[in-house]
Short mmCIF file of C-alpha atoms in Angstrom, two decimals:
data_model
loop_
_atom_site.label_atom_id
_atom_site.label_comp_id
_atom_site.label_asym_id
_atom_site.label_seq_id
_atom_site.Cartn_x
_atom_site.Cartn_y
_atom_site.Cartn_z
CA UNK A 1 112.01 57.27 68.03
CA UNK A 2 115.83 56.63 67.91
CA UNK A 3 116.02 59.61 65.49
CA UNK A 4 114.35 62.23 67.43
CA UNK A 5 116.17 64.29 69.36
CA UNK A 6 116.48 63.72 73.22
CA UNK A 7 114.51 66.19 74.51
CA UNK A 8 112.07 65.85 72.45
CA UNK A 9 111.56 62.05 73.40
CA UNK A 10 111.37 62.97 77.03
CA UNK A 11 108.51 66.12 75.99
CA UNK A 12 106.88 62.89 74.33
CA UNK A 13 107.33 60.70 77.52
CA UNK A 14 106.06 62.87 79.75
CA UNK A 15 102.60 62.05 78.11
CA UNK A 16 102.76 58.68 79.94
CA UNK A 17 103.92 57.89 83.37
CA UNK A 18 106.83 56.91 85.47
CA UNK A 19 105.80 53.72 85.45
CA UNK A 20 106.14 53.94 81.48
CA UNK A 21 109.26 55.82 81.17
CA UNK A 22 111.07 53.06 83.05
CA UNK A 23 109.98 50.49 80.81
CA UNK A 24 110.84 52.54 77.71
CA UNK A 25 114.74 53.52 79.20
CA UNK A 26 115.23 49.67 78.40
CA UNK A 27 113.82 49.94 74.96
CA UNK A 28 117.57 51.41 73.72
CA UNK A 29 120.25 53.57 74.72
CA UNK A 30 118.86 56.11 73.21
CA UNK A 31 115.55 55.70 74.98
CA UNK A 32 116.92 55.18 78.42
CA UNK A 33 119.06 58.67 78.22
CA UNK A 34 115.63 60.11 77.57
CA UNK A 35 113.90 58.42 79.76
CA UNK A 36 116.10 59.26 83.02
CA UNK A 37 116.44 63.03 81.83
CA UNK A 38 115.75 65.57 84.54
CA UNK A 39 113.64 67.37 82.00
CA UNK A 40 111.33 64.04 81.87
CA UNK A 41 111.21 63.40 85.80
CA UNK A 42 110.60 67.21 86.40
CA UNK A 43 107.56 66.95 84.66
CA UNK A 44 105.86 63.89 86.87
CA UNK A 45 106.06 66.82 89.91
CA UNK A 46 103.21 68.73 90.87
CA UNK A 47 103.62 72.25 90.18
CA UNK A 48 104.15 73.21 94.15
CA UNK A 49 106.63 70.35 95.06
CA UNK A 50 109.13 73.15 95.52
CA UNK A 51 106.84 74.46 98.72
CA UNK A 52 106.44 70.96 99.61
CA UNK A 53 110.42 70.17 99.80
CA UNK A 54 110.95 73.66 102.23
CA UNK A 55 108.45 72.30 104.10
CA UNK A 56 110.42 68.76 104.84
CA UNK A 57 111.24 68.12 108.36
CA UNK A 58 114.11 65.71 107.36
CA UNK A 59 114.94 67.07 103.52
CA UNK A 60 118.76 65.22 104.08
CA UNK A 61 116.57 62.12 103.64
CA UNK A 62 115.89 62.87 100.11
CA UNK A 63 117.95 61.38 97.04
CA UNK A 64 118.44 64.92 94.96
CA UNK A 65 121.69 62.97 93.14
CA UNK A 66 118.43 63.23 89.84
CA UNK A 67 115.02 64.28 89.30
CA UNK A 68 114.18 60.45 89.17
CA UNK A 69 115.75 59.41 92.30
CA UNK A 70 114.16 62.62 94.13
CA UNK A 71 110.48 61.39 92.46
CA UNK A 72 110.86 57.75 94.00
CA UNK A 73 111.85 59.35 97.30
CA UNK A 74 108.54 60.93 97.46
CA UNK A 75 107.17 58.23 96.82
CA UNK A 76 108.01 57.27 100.27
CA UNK A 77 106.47 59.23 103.32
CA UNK A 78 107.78 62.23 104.08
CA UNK A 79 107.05 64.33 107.42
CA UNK A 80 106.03 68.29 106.63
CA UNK A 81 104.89 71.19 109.05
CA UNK A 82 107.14 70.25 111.79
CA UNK A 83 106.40 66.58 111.98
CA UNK A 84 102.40 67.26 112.12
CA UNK A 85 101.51 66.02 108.06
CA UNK A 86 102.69 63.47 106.15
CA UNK A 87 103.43 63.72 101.99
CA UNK A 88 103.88 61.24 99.62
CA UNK A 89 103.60 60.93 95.56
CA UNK A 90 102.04 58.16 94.29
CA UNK A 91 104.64 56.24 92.38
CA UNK A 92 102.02 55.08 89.53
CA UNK A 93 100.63 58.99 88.57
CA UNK A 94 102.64 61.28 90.70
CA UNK A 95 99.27 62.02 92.56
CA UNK A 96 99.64 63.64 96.14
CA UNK A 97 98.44 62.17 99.16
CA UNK A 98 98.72 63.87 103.15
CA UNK A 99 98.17 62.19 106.36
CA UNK A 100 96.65 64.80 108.87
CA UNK A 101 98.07 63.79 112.18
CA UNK A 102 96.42 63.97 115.17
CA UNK A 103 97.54 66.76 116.34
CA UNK A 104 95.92 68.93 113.55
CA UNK A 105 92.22 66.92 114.15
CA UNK A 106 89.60 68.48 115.69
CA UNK A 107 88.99 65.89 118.61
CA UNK A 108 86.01 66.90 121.05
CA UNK A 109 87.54 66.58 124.89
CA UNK A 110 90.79 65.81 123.47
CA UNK A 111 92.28 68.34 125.82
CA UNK A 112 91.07 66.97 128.70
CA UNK A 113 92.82 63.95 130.56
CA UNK A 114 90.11 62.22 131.67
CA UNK A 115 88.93 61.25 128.56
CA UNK A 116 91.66 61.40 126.37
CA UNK A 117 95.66 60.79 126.62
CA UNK A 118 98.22 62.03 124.30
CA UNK A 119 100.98 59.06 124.40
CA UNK A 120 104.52 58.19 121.72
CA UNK A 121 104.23 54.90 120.07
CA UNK A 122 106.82 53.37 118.19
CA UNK A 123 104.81 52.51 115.33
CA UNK A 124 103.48 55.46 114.54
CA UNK A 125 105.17 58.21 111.86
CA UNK A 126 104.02 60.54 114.32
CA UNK A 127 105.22 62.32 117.14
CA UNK A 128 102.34 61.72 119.25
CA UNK A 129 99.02 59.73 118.53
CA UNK A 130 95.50 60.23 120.62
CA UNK A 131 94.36 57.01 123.16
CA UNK A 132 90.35 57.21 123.83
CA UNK A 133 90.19 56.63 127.58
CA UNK A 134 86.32 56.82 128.36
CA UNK A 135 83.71 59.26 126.27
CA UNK A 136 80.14 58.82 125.34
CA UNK A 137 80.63 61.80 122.74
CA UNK A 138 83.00 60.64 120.17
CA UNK A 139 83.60 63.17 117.51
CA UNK A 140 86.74 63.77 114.96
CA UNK A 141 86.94 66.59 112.02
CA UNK A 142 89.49 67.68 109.98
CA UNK A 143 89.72 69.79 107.10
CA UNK A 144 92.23 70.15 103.91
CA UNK A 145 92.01 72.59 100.74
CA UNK A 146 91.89 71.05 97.80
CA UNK A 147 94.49 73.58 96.38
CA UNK A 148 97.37 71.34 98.02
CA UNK A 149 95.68 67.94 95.78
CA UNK A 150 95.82 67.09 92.51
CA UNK A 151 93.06 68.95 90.37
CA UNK A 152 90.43 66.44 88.45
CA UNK A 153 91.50 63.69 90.63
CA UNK A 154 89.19 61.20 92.90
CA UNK A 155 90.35 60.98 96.44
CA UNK A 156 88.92 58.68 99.38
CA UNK A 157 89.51 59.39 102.93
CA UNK A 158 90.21 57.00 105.98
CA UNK A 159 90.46 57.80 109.53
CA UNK A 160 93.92 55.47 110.93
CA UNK A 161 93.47 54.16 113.86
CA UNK A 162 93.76 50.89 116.31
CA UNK A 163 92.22 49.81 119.37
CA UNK A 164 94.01 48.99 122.32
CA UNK A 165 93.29 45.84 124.86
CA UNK A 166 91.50 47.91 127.00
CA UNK A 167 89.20 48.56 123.65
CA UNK A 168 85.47 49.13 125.09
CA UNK A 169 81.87 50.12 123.52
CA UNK A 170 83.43 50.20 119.68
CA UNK A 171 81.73 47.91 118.15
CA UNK A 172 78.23 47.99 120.18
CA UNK A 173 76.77 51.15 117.68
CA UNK A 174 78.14 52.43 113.89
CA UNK A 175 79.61 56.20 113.91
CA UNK A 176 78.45 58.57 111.29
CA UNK A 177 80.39 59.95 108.87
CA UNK A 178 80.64 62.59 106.14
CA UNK A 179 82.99 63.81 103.78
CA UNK A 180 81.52 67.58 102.80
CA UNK A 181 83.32 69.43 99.99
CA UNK A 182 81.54 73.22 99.66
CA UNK A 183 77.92 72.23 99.69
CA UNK A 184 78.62 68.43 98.50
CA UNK A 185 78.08 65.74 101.46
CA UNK A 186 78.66 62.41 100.99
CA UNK A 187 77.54 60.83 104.45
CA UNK A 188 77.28 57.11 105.74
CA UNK A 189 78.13 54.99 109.03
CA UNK A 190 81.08 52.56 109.97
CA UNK A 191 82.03 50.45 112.64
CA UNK A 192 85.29 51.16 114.31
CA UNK A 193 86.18 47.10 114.75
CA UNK A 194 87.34 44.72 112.58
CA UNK A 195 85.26 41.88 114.36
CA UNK A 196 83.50 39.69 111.51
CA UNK A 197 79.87 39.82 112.96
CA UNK A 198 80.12 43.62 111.58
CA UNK A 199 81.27 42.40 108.72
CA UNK A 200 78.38 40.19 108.16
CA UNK A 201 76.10 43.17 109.49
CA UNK A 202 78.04 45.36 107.01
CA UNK A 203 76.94 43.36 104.20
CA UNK A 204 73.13 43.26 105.63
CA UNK A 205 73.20 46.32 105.80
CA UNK A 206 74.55 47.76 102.24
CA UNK A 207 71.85 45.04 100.92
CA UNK A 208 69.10 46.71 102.99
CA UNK A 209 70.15 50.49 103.35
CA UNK A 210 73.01 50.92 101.01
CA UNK A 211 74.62 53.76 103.75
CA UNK A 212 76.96 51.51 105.42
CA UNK A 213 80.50 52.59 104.13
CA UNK A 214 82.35 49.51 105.47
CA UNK A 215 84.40 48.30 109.22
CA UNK A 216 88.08 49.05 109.69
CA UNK A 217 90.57 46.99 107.79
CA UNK A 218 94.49 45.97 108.13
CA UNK A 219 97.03 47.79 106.75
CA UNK A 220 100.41 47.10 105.51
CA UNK A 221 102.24 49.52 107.78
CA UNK A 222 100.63 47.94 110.68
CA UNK A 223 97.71 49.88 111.44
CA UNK A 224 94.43 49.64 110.84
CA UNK A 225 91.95 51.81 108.70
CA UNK A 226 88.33 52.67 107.58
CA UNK A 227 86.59 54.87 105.06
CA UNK A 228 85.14 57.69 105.82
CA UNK A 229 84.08 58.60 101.94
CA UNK A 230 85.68 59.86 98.91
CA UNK A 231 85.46 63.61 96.65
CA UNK A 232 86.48 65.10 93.52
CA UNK A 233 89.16 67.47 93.68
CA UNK A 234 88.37 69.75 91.21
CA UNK A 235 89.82 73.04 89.61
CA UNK A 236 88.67 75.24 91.66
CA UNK A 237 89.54 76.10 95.59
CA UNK A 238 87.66 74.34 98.26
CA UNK A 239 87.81 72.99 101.75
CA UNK A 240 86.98 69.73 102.22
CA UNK A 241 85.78 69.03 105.64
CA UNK A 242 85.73 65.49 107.40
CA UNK A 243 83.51 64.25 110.19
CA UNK A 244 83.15 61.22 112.31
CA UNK A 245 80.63 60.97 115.13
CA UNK A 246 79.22 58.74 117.22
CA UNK A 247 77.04 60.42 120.09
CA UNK A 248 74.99 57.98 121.55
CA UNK A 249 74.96 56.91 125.35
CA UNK A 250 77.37 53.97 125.21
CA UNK A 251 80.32 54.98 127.06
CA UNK A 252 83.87 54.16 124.21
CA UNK A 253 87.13 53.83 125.04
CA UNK A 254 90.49 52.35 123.65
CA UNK A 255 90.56 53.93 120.21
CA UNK A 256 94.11 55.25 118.98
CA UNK A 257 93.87 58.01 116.70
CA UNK A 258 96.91 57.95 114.37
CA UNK A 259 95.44 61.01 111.60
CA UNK A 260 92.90 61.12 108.85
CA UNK A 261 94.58 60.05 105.24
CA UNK A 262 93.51 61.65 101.96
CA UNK A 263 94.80 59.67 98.89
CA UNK A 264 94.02 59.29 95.35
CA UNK A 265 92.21 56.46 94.28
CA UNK A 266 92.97 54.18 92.10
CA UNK A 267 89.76 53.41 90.15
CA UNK A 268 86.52 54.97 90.63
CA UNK A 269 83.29 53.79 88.60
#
């Protein structure tokens, strides 16, 4: 490989991923010049990260010193459409993800305060997040193209929320969920709790039905999550539509609506 010419190491590198490059730039000096080319790093981007960048609401936040150091800061989130989305690249493939905020959900009653409040919270990337006062009609959509994802690539989708102390009614009944893509549903229920009696009914459940997708789960930036489904984003130009729903009589409240994640997974059998 030391023989070949430098560009034409990094055309062969960009065959593997960024993970791989940086163990091959400390193969040899040869290799790492290669391996940190512009002309390598370029090639991890998706096609539109050009759109994406104009897009930035903070774009002084980004390292452009190299193509590398601009890939790893996308790997980081980064806020789009006036603070509404969030973007990030995963580090691994160079796969996009997007957090829909919730702002650009569908929320039934959202507008109205007497059943929902718009509030700022420090933890959240978000401008503003949505605080369930009191419904007995809970229902959340959102909708993405699959022309802004990766082609031939398996996504899942969580809603991120939390529950305040004033939480009510959340974990009495599951909510129903779907993840449609053209005139593919995948549909199931979850609880919107993290209490382990759901847990244990979770597991009863997938034994007996098999259409219980799971109960919301921790995550590392603080928050809390929960599966709505998954799709394949294919070649071709779809919307793919997300629902959650939970319409019984039970009166709800203290659910914090952060946005609806789509990101690519990591294994799928």
């Amino acid at each position: 490989m030391d023989s070949l010419p430098e560009d034409c190491v990094s055309k062969i590198l960009s065959y593997t991923s960024p993970p791989d490059a940086c163990r091959f730039s400390m193969v040899s000096s040869t290799m790492r010049s290669a391996a940190d080319s512009d002309l390598l790093w370029q090639s991890f981007f998706p096609s539109d990260y050009r759109h994406i960048l104009s897009r930035a609401l903070f774009p002084h936040t980004l390292d452009s010193s190299s193509y590398k150091h601009l890939f790893y800061s996308l790997c980081h989130p980064l806020l789009l459409d006036g603070g509404n989305m969030s973007f990030k690249l995963d580090k691994s493939s160079g796969k996009k993800s997007y957090i829909l905020s919730a702002r650009q959900l569908s929320i039934t009653w959202s507008t109205d305060p007497l059943y929902w409040c718009w509030k700022t919270v420090p933890e959240s990337r978000f401008r503003e997040v949505a605080e369930l006062r009191m419904v007995s009609w809970l229902e959340i959509r959102g909708k993405i193209g699959t022309r802004v994802l990766t082609a031939n690539t398996w996504y899942a989708v969580y809603l991120i929320m939390k529950v305040s102390h004033r939480e009510y009614g959340l974990d009495r009944v599951a909510c129903e969920v779907s993840v449609a893509v053209g005139e593919k549903v995948q549909s199931g229920r979850v609880y919107l709790c993290e209490k382990e009696e759901k847990k244990g009914k979770k597991e009863r459940v997938l034994n007996m039905e098999e259409e219980v997708i799971g109960v919301a789960t921790r995550r590392e930036d603080g928050w809390m999550e929960v599966k709505v489904g998954e799709f394949f984003s294919g070649h071709n130009e779809e919307e793919v539509t997300v629902s959650l729903m939970e319409v019984s009589y039970p009166l709800k409240g203290g659910l914090i609506v952060e946005g609806i994640e789509v990101r690519p997974k990591r294994h799928h059998s």
